[in-house]
Amino acid sequence: MQPTTGSSAASSSASGRPSHLDKVRKNLRLPGDGAASHHPQTKVYFHVDYPNVAFGETVSVVGSHPNLGAWHPEKGVRLTTNEAIFPVWISADPTFVELHAEVQYKYVVCHSDGKHKDWEEVTDNRSFIASGEEMTIEDDDGQYRTLMGIDDESETGQDEDYWVKSKSPMVRKMDKAQKMAYVKDIEGAVDIGARDTVFMLAFQLPVNIYKDSSGVWHLDLKAPSDGRNFAYLPVLEELQKTRNLKVVNVGWPGCHPDNIRDRQAIEKLLAQHDFIPVFPPRKEFEQYVEFCTSFLWPVFHDSMQFFHPSASELGNEQGWASYVHINTLFANAVVRHTHETDLIWIQDYHLMMTPSFIARKLHKANVGFYLHTPFPSSDSFKSLPMREELLGGMLSADQLGFQFFSYARNFLVSCKRINGLDPIFRAGGFTGLDVNGRHVMIKVAHFAYPYQASREVASSELVTKQTAQVKALFPDKVIFACMDRCDALSGLILKFQAFKQFLKAYPQYKGKVVLIQYCFGKLGGQDQDEAFRQSLNAEADAFLSMVDGELKVVAKNGGGDTASCDIFLRMEKVERSERLGLFRAADALVDTSVKNGLNLMPFEFVAAHYDQDTSATLIVSEFSGCSRVLLGSLRINPWNNTELAATFDRALSMAEDEKSERFESNRQYVAQNSPVAWFEDFLADLRRARKKDGVRIESIGFGARMRWVCVGGDFQKLPINAVLSAYRNSKNRVFLLDNEGTLAADKRNVYRSYNAPKGDISDLQSQGSPPNDEVLGCLQSLCSDSRNTVVILSGRNREMLEGWFGGVQRIGLAAERGFYYKLPFTTGDQWHCMQQKPDFTWKKFAYEIMHQFQRRTQGSAIEHKGSALVWQYRDADPLFGAMQAKELSSHLKELLLTFDVEIAEGKGYVEVKLRGIDKGVMVTKALSKVGQAFGEADFVLCIGDDRSDEDMFEAVNALFDPSEEVLEEETGSQRSTTDDGSDSHSDPVAFATRSNSDQLQKRIPSSGGLTGAGGLRGSLASMSSADFRGSLGGGLASLGEEDMTSNSLGRRFFTCVVGRKPSAAKFFLDDTDEVSEVLASLKLVQEKRSKEMQMQSNAYTWSGGDMLSKQKRVGSMPGLSSLSFGRSTSDDD
């Protein structure tokens, strides 16, 4: 059937609307653009099932695009087939179509001479929209893939950034059971059972300890009524009964014993129930509690009251010192009883530093931390003087738990703004942070209330009695019950004022409703703020108090009738039975928290009404975590008195059906969420988050700011003795050195260009840091030896490198990460390019897009690195910069799809560079050139500091596998014959191609050199030459002598990163100063060798004969065989 032609064939997209990329192209105004502008294109292949073809005839695809013949059958793309795939016809070569262009097409049968015979029998034209770099039009329903045994799972071309990848090309062919097993394997199975021990660390143990009149200590398994201990105890009991899981609780026992005997008695008593007490000094404990309640608690609830001008103490340094010490006591208490296979779970903000102190003594400890309070906004958290310490303490754990994602989000933002950490996401829904090579998992799951256990307590006789007492005091009245912590964050004053406004606005309720407010004390039984207490008393109409076991109403100021009172306040210790009695007697619960992590009181209120016919109402603050899950509640803004007053009225006038429906929604949620399931789920993920085997944990820093770095098992400080020994005993040495951050201090944070350039790409500037004169002197000394090849690899352009290193003779340079290079022994002074005719057309497109983003992203800049363009956003707002970077990267990948470039996103930058250009490629080329010119290198020292240098390390590690290092007689080298072997006076030593595994144990000398925890032995920077000679593992005075017992058995290929951090390098140095010190030591070796050569040369003279040592003159003229014609050391000098 003849194809349909017309305007439809020319439409720009399937929807008739221009795509986003079309708009981008339209808005691009590039210098020098014309008709020949380069447009991204898609490679298109065709597969079709076409059996109705006679012998000798062929099938072609013809379409609206010029490359498909523009509907001329004779100009279409001819398809091919063979016996194996017939009746499927395929295109052997791709057809190029502009990206996002819509193309209409049909298949046509042609005679053997190419003349048109018949169009395919379809009513309408076929069509497609070009997308991606390559696409296949499968009009054969996948028959070609089936016939050829190709599974598209293996050809998805997914980016390496995707975590979920097919482990087998046969995944799509799995049955249901196999697929289910595969899905479960993504999460990872864990088994926590009777053989495991869980250590639960909390501020206070979930039991009561008391001493009777005879001085004997007793244990009351009734949990303390304050805090969350009442909710923990049922969970622990059920785990011990049903799961046979051993849970050891560590915490303050609630008392301060006066002597050692009492402490021992308490420890013995608690040990019978798997409780470990912590006994902090009383005075320090009081300071610690004050710091937690008056300093950390407000900040974590975004209340900055301690920064008020009237605050007596802003920093509270003594409180912070007590906080750190108490956390240390908790850590010490658990470390004595645990080992690395146990699970340690730390609870709440009182113990935020404890993970760090545990990690100091048990590097592989499996530690989890759960924050029950909210995590503050980044601005609030950044105001803390000890923000780095607290953040580091939390990040020392393997898993961090939060009640809700908004709290976790605040934590992630703080990590981004303070430590520059970005969240990472993994298959199975895991979220976390990559912290110095460690993966810290983030888990969001709020604490589940023990509904079943609370039902049993609520139905007890004691609670029934308490309920009757409350109802007897307020007969025939609607009771609004409240239970809150006695502090400003509970919104108590706001609640009282709103209730009074409600009674004024709705006078019909006067005398028919009452508000009963119970208040519990602060942490650790601290006294309440007297000023706040007085303000509450002023707002209340009357008070409630327990007198001789009976709840009584106490009139304000000791007199008057209480019948007309509306607000009743009780400020004394309340047992759980009394609280449940109030809840069962009440008709509604009111929560007006201005900030609260979860608030278990609404959950307990729902549990208290489990068996009552009438439906109770919940009024909860939208700033309380429970409002996000108890969806049947009436949510209010506690700061809006008018809204709160109206909500009181709504609770009273609500239809019974709606009230019942809301309550049932809340009841089902509370009943269905089990605290045991919450507990086990957290532990399972904690086990999954444990540190991996085969890695080593290094500590860096001091005191509370100590951090942990996860590195490979063989990662250690660069052993200077091994380097010097390998240098002396080698003849073909290669030095591969980065510049900024290695030879010179990295000052890129000093040079910033925030304003978008007004012109084109030629206006972009680049700033860098050259090495100092001492480093240049060391490099010159190394280059003076013809056996050394020194190559500087940098991301800077050729002009900058020439300006910095042009004065160093015989030095090799690699600019723009190796895109341009010059190696004196092969290229002389001429620069060579890694690619013959590079296409830089992409730069105009990339620059224009980056330019647009720079103008709209404050703090960003564009950097031109020759073969690469970089959009930097290190000084932009971290979150906004990251969002802009993600969007920019998406645009660049779409726009530059058909160019031979790579788009890389890193920490603070988006880079576009030519594909296949990196320092690793340059290192491979340089070592290959050295091998061709002088033979294989027998000594390599490779030092760098940043992500681009990792390619360099990997290349060296791949070329020189440590397992292949063996001692063997040195074979030939093509280096200059003026250099007679190694610097050692012993026989030369070299590495061959194979070794046994035992050799790895002998590489690093046991003494001398750089230690694992400190820097170079002695302060090398401040030493004189004489001092320096004696400071490096036996001194440089003996560098001319061979030490066959240790150093000569070491490795000869060293990859070293600057800074103790995860890296492909095998060694590290702490900073650029230590790099300079290593170069200085190598320079001294070189100078010593030059002096020895000079002495040896001067020992033979035409007139003086042999003047060596104290020997007598042998003769006046040496034989010709003794003369060193051509052995001048000028090459080396």
Coordinates of C-alpha atoms in Angstrom, one line a residue, residues 517-918:
Q517 CA -3.2 18.9 82.7
Y518 CA -0.7 16.4 84.1
C519 CA 3.0 17.4 83.9
F520 CA 6.0 15.1 84.4
G521 CA 9.4 16.3 85.3
K522 CA 12.7 16.7 83.5
L523 CA 15.3 14.2 82.7
G524 CA 17.0 12.6 85.8
G525 CA 14.5 14.1 88.2
Q526 CA 15.8 17.6 87.9
D527 CA 13.9 20.4 89.5
Q528 CA 11.6 22.4 87.3
D529 CA 12.3 26.0 86.2
E530 CA 10.7 27.9 89.0
A531 CA 9.8 30.9 86.7
F532 CA 8.1 28.6 84.3
R533 CA 6.3 26.8 87.1
Q534 CA 5.0 30.0 88.4
S535 CA 3.7 31.0 85.0
L536 CA 1.8 27.7 84.7
N537 CA 0.3 28.2 88.2
A538 CA -0.9 31.7 87.2
E539 CA -2.8 30.3 84.2
A540 CA -4.4 27.4 86.0
D541 CA -7.7 27.7 87.9
A542 CA -7.1 25.0 90.4
F543 CA -4.7 22.1 91.2
L544 CA -4.9 18.4 91.5
S545 CA -2.9 16.4 94.0
M546 CA -2.7 12.9 95.4
V547 CA -3.5 13.0 99.2
D548 CA -3.5 9.7 101.1
G549 CA -4.0 7.7 98.0
E550 CA -7.0 9.8 96.9
L551 CA -7.0 12.4 94.1
K552 CA -8.1 15.7 95.5
V553 CA -8.9 19.2 94.0
V554 CA -6.9 21.9 95.6
A555 CA -8.2 25.5 95.2
K556 CA -5.9 28.2 94.0
N557 CA -4.3 30.2 96.9
G558 CA -5.9 27.8 99.4
G559 CA -9.5 28.7 99.3
G560 CA -12.7 29.3 97.2
D561 CA -15.1 27.1 95.3
T562 CA -13.6 25.0 92.6
A563 CA -16.9 24.2 90.9
S564 CA -16.5 27.0 88.4
C565 CA -12.9 26.2 87.6
D566 CA -12.0 25.1 84.0
I567 CA -8.3 24.4 84.0
F568 CA -6.9 21.9 86.5
L569 CA -3.1 21.4 86.9
R570 CA -1.2 18.6 88.5
M571 CA 2.6 19.1 88.9
E572 CA 3.9 16.1 90.7
K573 CA 5.3 12.6 90.0
V574 CA 2.6 10.6 88.3
E575 CA 2.6 6.8 88.1
R576 CA 1.6 5.0 84.9
S577 CA -1.6 3.7 86.5
E578 CA -2.7 7.2 87.4
R579 CA -1.9 8.4 83.8
L580 CA -4.0 5.6 82.3
G581 CA -6.8 6.3 84.8
L582 CA -6.9 9.9 83.5
F583 CA -6.9 8.8 79.9
R584 CA -9.8 6.2 80.4
A585 CA -11.9 8.9 82.1
A586 CA -11.2 11.5 79.5
D587 CA -13.2 12.2 76.3
A588 CA -10.4 13.8 74.3
L589 CA -6.6 14.2 74.5
V590 CA -5.0 17.5 73.6
D591 CA -1.4 17.8 72.5
T592 CA -0.1 21.3 71.7
S593 CA 3.7 20.6 71.4
V594 CA 5.5 23.2 69.5
K595 CA 8.1 20.5 68.7
N596 CA 8.1 16.8 69.6
G597 CA 9.8 13.8 68.1
L598 CA 7.0 11.3 68.4
N599 CA 5.0 11.8 71.7
L600 CA 3.8 8.4 72.9
M601 CA 0.9 9.9 75.0
P602 CA -1.6 9.9 72.1
F603 CA -0.8 6.2 71.4
E604 CA -1.3 5.4 75.1
F605 CA -4.6 7.3 75.1
V606 CA -5.8 5.1 72.2
A607 CA -4.7 2.0 74.0
A608 CA -6.5 3.1 77.2
H609 CA -9.9 3.2 75.3
Y610 CA -9.5 -0.2 73.7
D611 CA -12.8 -1.6 75.2
Q612 CA -15.0 1.5 75.5
D613 CA -18.1 2.0 73.5
T614 CA -17.8 5.7 73.2
S615 CA -15.1 7.0 70.7
A616 CA -12.5 9.3 72.1
T617 CA -11.0 12.2 70.1
L618 CA -7.4 13.1 69.6
I619 CA -6.3 16.7 69.1
V620 CA -2.6 16.7 68.2
S621 CA -0.1 19.4 67.1
E622 CA 1.1 19.2 63.6
F623 CA 4.6 19.8 65.0
S624 CA 4.4 16.5 66.9
G625 CA 5.6 13.4 65.1
C626 CA 2.5 11.3 66.0
S627 CA 0.3 13.6 63.8
R628 CA 2.0 12.0 60.7
V629 CA 0.8 8.5 61.5
L630 CA -2.4 8.9 63.6
L631 CA -4.4 10.1 60.7
G632 CA -7.7 10.0 62.5
S633 CA -6.6 12.9 64.8
L634 CA -7.6 16.5 64.5
R635 CA -4.4 18.3 63.6
I636 CA -3.9 21.8 64.9
N637 CA -1.3 24.6 64.8
P638 CA -0.7 25.4 68.5
W639 CA 0.4 28.9 67.7
N640 CA -3.1 29.7 66.3
N641 CA -5.4 30.2 69.3
T642 CA -8.4 30.8 67.1
E643 CA -7.9 27.6 65.2
L644 CA -7.4 25.6 68.4
A645 CA -10.5 27.1 70.0
A646 CA -12.5 26.1 66.9
T647 CA -11.0 22.6 67.1
F648 CA -12.3 22.2 70.7
D649 CA -15.7 23.0 69.5
R650 CA -15.4 20.6 66.6
A651 CA -14.4 17.8 68.9
L652 CA -17.5 18.4 71.0
S653 CA -20.0 18.8 68.1
M654 CA -18.6 16.1 65.8
A655 CA -21.0 13.5 64.6
E656 CA -20.7 10.2 66.3
D657 CA -20.1 8.3 63.1
E658 CA -17.2 10.5 62.1
K659 CA -15.8 10.3 65.6
S660 CA -16.0 6.6 65.7
E661 CA -14.4 6.3 62.2
R662 CA -11.5 8.5 63.2
F663 CA -10.9 6.6 66.5
E664 CA -11.0 3.3 64.7
S665 CA -8.4 4.4 62.2
N666 CA -6.1 5.4 65.1
R667 CA -6.8 2.2 67.0
Q668 CA -6.0 0.0 64.1
Y669 CA -2.7 1.7 63.4
V670 CA -1.6 1.5 67.0
A671 CA -2.6 -2.1 67.3
Q672 CA -1.0 -3.3 64.1
N673 CA 2.5 -1.8 64.8
S674 CA 4.5 -4.1 67.0
P675 CA 7.5 -2.8 69.0
V676 CA 9.0 -6.2 68.8
A677 CA 8.9 -6.0 65.0
W678 CA 10.4 -2.5 65.1
F679 CA 13.2 -3.8 67.4
E680 CA 14.0 -6.8 65.2
D681 CA 13.8 -4.9 62.0
F682 CA 16.3 -2.3 63.2
L683 CA 18.7 -5.1 64.4
A684 CA 18.4 -6.9 61.1
D685 CA 19.4 -3.8 59.2
L686 CA 22.1 -3.1 61.8
R687 CA 23.6 -6.5 61.0
R688 CA 23.5 -5.7 57.3
A689 CA 25.3 -2.5 57.9
R690 CA 28.2 -4.0 59.8
K691 CA 31.7 -3.3 58.6
K692 CA 32.9 -5.6 55.9
D693 CA 35.6 -8.2 56.5
G694 CA 39.0 -7.6 54.9
V695 CA 39.2 -3.9 55.6
R696 CA 41.1 -2.0 58.3
I697 CA 39.8 0.9 60.3
E698 CA 42.3 3.8 60.8
S699 CA 41.8 6.6 63.3
I700 CA 42.7 10.2 62.5
G701 CA 42.5 13.3 64.7
F702 CA 42.5 13.7 68.4
G703 CA 40.0 13.8 71.3
A704 CA 36.3 14.2 70.5
R705 CA 37.1 15.0 66.9
M706 CA 38.7 11.6 66.2
R707 CA 37.4 10.1 63.0
W708 CA 37.5 6.6 61.4
V709 CA 38.7 5.8 57.9
C710 CA 38.0 2.4 56.3
V711 CA 40.9 1.4 54.1
G712 CA 42.3 -1.8 52.6
G713 CA 44.1 -4.3 54.8
D714 CA 47.5 -3.5 53.3
F715 CA 47.1 0.3 53.4
Q716 CA 49.8 2.0 55.5
K717 CA 52.1 5.0 55.7
L718 CA 54.8 5.2 53.1
P719 CA 57.8 3.4 54.6
I720 CA 60.7 5.8 53.8
N721 CA 63.4 3.1 54.4
A722 CA 61.8 0.8 51.8
V723 CA 61.6 3.6 49.3
L724 CA 65.2 4.7 49.8
S725 CA 66.4 1.1 49.7
A726 CA 64.4 0.3 46.5
Y727 CA 65.7 3.5 45.0
R728 CA 69.4 2.6 45.7
N729 CA 69.0 -0.9 44.3
S730 CA 67.3 0.0 41.0
K731 CA 68.5 1.3 37.7
N732 CA 65.4 2.3 35.8
R733 CA 63.3 4.6 38.0
V734 CA 60.1 6.3 37.2
F735 CA 58.5 9.1 39.3
L736 CA 54.8 10.0 38.5
L737 CA 53.8 13.0 40.5
D738 CA 50.7 15.2 40.7
N739 CA 51.2 18.9 41.4
E740 CA 48.5 20.7 43.3
G741 CA 47.8 18.9 46.6
T742 CA 50.9 16.9 46.2
L743 CA 54.0 18.9 45.3
A744 CA 52.3 22.2 46.1
A745 CA 49.5 23.2 48.5
D746 CA 46.1 23.0 47.0
K747 CA 44.8 26.6 46.9
R748 CA 41.9 26.1 44.6
N749 CA 39.6 27.2 47.4
V750 CA 41.4 30.6 47.4
Y751 CA 40.9 31.4 43.7
R752 CA 37.3 31.7 42.8
S753 CA 35.5 33.3 39.8
Y754 CA 31.9 33.8 40.6
N755 CA 30.8 36.1 37.9
A756 CA 29.8 34.5 34.6
P757 CA 32.1 35.5 31.8
K758 CA 30.7 38.1 29.4
G759 CA 32.3 36.7 26.2
D760 CA 32.9 33.1 25.0
I761 CA 35.0 30.2 26.2
S762 CA 38.2 32.0 25.5
D763 CA 37.5 34.4 28.4
L764 CA 37.8 31.5 30.9
Q765 CA 40.7 31.7 33.3
S766 CA 42.5 29.0 35.3
Q767 CA 44.3 29.5 38.6
G768 CA 46.8 27.1 40.1
S769 CA 49.6 26.7 42.7
P770 CA 53.2 26.2 41.6
P771 CA 55.7 24.2 43.7
N772 CA 58.2 26.1 45.8
D773 CA 61.9 26.4 45.1
E774 CA 62.9 23.6 47.4
V775 CA 60.6 21.2 45.6
L776 CA 61.9 22.3 42.2
G777 CA 65.5 21.8 43.5
C778 CA 64.6 18.2 44.5
L779 CA 63.0 17.6 41.1
Q780 CA 66.1 18.9 39.3
S781 CA 68.4 16.7 41.4
L782 CA 66.3 13.6 40.5
C783 CA 66.2 14.6 36.8
S784 CA 69.9 15.0 36.7
D785 CA 70.3 11.2 37.1
S786 CA 69.9 9.6 33.7
R787 CA 68.5 6.6 35.4
N788 CA 65.5 8.6 36.6
T789 CA 62.3 9.6 34.6
V790 CA 60.2 12.2 36.3
V791 CA 56.8 13.0 35.0
I792 CA 54.4 15.7 36.4
L793 CA 50.8 14.9 35.6
S794 CA 48.3 17.8 36.1
G795 CA 44.9 18.9 35.0
R796 CA 46.3 22.3 34.1
N797 CA 47.1 23.4 30.6
R798 CA 50.5 23.3 28.8
E799 CA 51.3 27.0 29.4
M800 CA 50.9 26.8 33.2
L801 CA 53.1 23.7 33.4
E802 CA 55.8 25.2 31.2
G803 CA 55.8 28.3 33.4
W804 CA 56.1 26.2 36.6
F805 CA 58.4 23.4 35.6
G806 CA 60.1 24.8 32.4
G807 CA 63.3 25.5 34.3
V808 CA 63.8 21.8 35.3
Q809 CA 65.9 20.1 32.8
R810 CA 64.9 16.6 31.5
I811 CA 61.5 16.7 33.3
G812 CA 58.4 15.1 31.7
L813 CA 55.1 17.0 31.7
A814 CA 51.5 15.8 31.1
A815 CA 49.0 18.6 30.8
E816 CA 45.2 18.3 30.9
R817 CA 45.5 14.9 32.6
G818 CA 47.7 13.6 29.8
F819 CA 45.9 14.9 26.8
Y820 CA 49.1 16.8 25.9
Y821 CA 52.4 15.4 27.0
K822 CA 56.1 15.7 26.4
L823 CA 58.7 13.2 27.5
P824 CA 62.3 14.5 26.9
F825 CA 63.7 11.0 26.0
T826 CA 61.1 10.5 23.2
T827 CA 59.5 13.9 22.2
G828 CA 62.2 16.3 23.3
D829 CA 60.8 19.7 23.9
Q830 CA 57.8 19.2 21.6
W831 CA 54.3 18.6 23.0
H832 CA 52.4 15.6 21.7
C833 CA 48.7 15.1 21.7
M834 CA 47.0 11.9 22.8
Q835 CA 44.6 12.2 19.9
Q836 CA 45.6 13.1 16.3
K837 CA 42.7 15.3 15.3
P838 CA 40.5 15.9 18.4
D839 CA 37.0 17.2 17.8
F840 CA 36.3 20.2 20.1
T841 CA 33.0 21.1 18.5
W842 CA 31.2 19.9 21.7
K843 CA 32.8 22.7 23.7
K844 CA 30.6 25.4 22.3
F845 CA 27.5 23.5 23.2
A846 CA 28.7 22.5 26.7
Y847 CA 30.0 26.0 27.4
E848 CA 26.7 27.6 26.5
I849 CA 24.7 25.3 28.8
M850 CA 27.2 25.7 31.6
H851 CA 27.1 29.5 31.1
Q852 CA 23.4 29.5 31.6
F853 CA 23.6 27.5 34.8
Q854 CA 26.4 29.6 36.1
R855 CA 24.4 32.9 35.7
R856 CA 21.6 31.3 37.8
T857 CA 23.7 29.5 40.4
Q858 CA 25.3 31.8 42.9
G859 CA 28.8 30.7 43.8
S860 CA 29.4 28.6 40.7
A861 CA 32.2 29.0 38.1
I862 CA 33.3 27.5 34.8
E863 CA 36.9 26.3 34.5
H864 CA 38.6 25.6 31.1
K865 CA 41.1 22.7 31.3
G866 CA 41.9 22.4 27.6
S867 CA 40.4 19.0 26.8
A868 CA 37.8 19.4 29.5
L869 CA 35.2 21.9 30.7
V870 CA 34.3 22.0 34.4
W871 CA 31.4 23.6 36.1
Q872 CA 32.4 24.1 39.7
Y873 CA 29.8 24.7 42.5
R874 CA 31.9 24.2 45.6
D875 CA 31.0 27.6 46.9
A876 CA 27.3 27.5 46.0
D877 CA 24.7 26.4 48.5
P878 CA 25.4 22.6 48.7
L879 CA 21.8 21.5 48.1
F880 CA 20.9 24.0 45.4
G881 CA 24.3 23.3 43.8
A882 CA 23.7 19.6 43.8
M883 CA 20.2 20.0 42.3
Q884 CA 21.6 22.3 39.6
A885 CA 24.4 19.9 38.9
K886 CA 22.0 17.0 38.4
E887 CA 19.9 19.0 36.0
L888 CA 23.0 20.3 34.2
S889 CA 24.4 16.8 33.9
S890 CA 21.1 15.6 32.4
H891 CA 21.1 18.3 29.8
L892 CA 24.7 17.7 28.9
K893 CA 24.2 14.0 28.4
E894 CA 21.3 14.6 26.1
L895 CA 22.9 17.4 24.2
L896 CA 26.3 15.8 23.7
L897 CA 25.0 12.2 23.2
T898 CA 26.8 11.7 19.8
F899 CA 30.1 13.3 20.8
D900 CA 33.0 11.2 22.0
V901 CA 32.9 12.8 25.5
E902 CA 32.3 11.7 29.0
I903 CA 30.1 13.7 31.5
A904 CA 31.3 13.1 35.1
E905 CA 29.7 14.3 38.3
G906 CA 32.0 14.7 41.3
K907 CA 32.1 16.4 44.7
G908 CA 31.3 20.0 43.8
Y909 CA 31.7 19.8 40.0
V910 CA 30.3 18.6 36.7
E911 CA 33.0 17.8 34.1
V912 CA 32.8 17.3 30.4
K913 CA 36.0 15.7 28.9
L914 CA 37.1 13.7 25.9
R915 CA 36.5 10.0 26.3
G916 CA 39.4 7.9 27.3
I917 CA 41.6 10.8 28.6
D918 CA 42.7 10.4 32.2

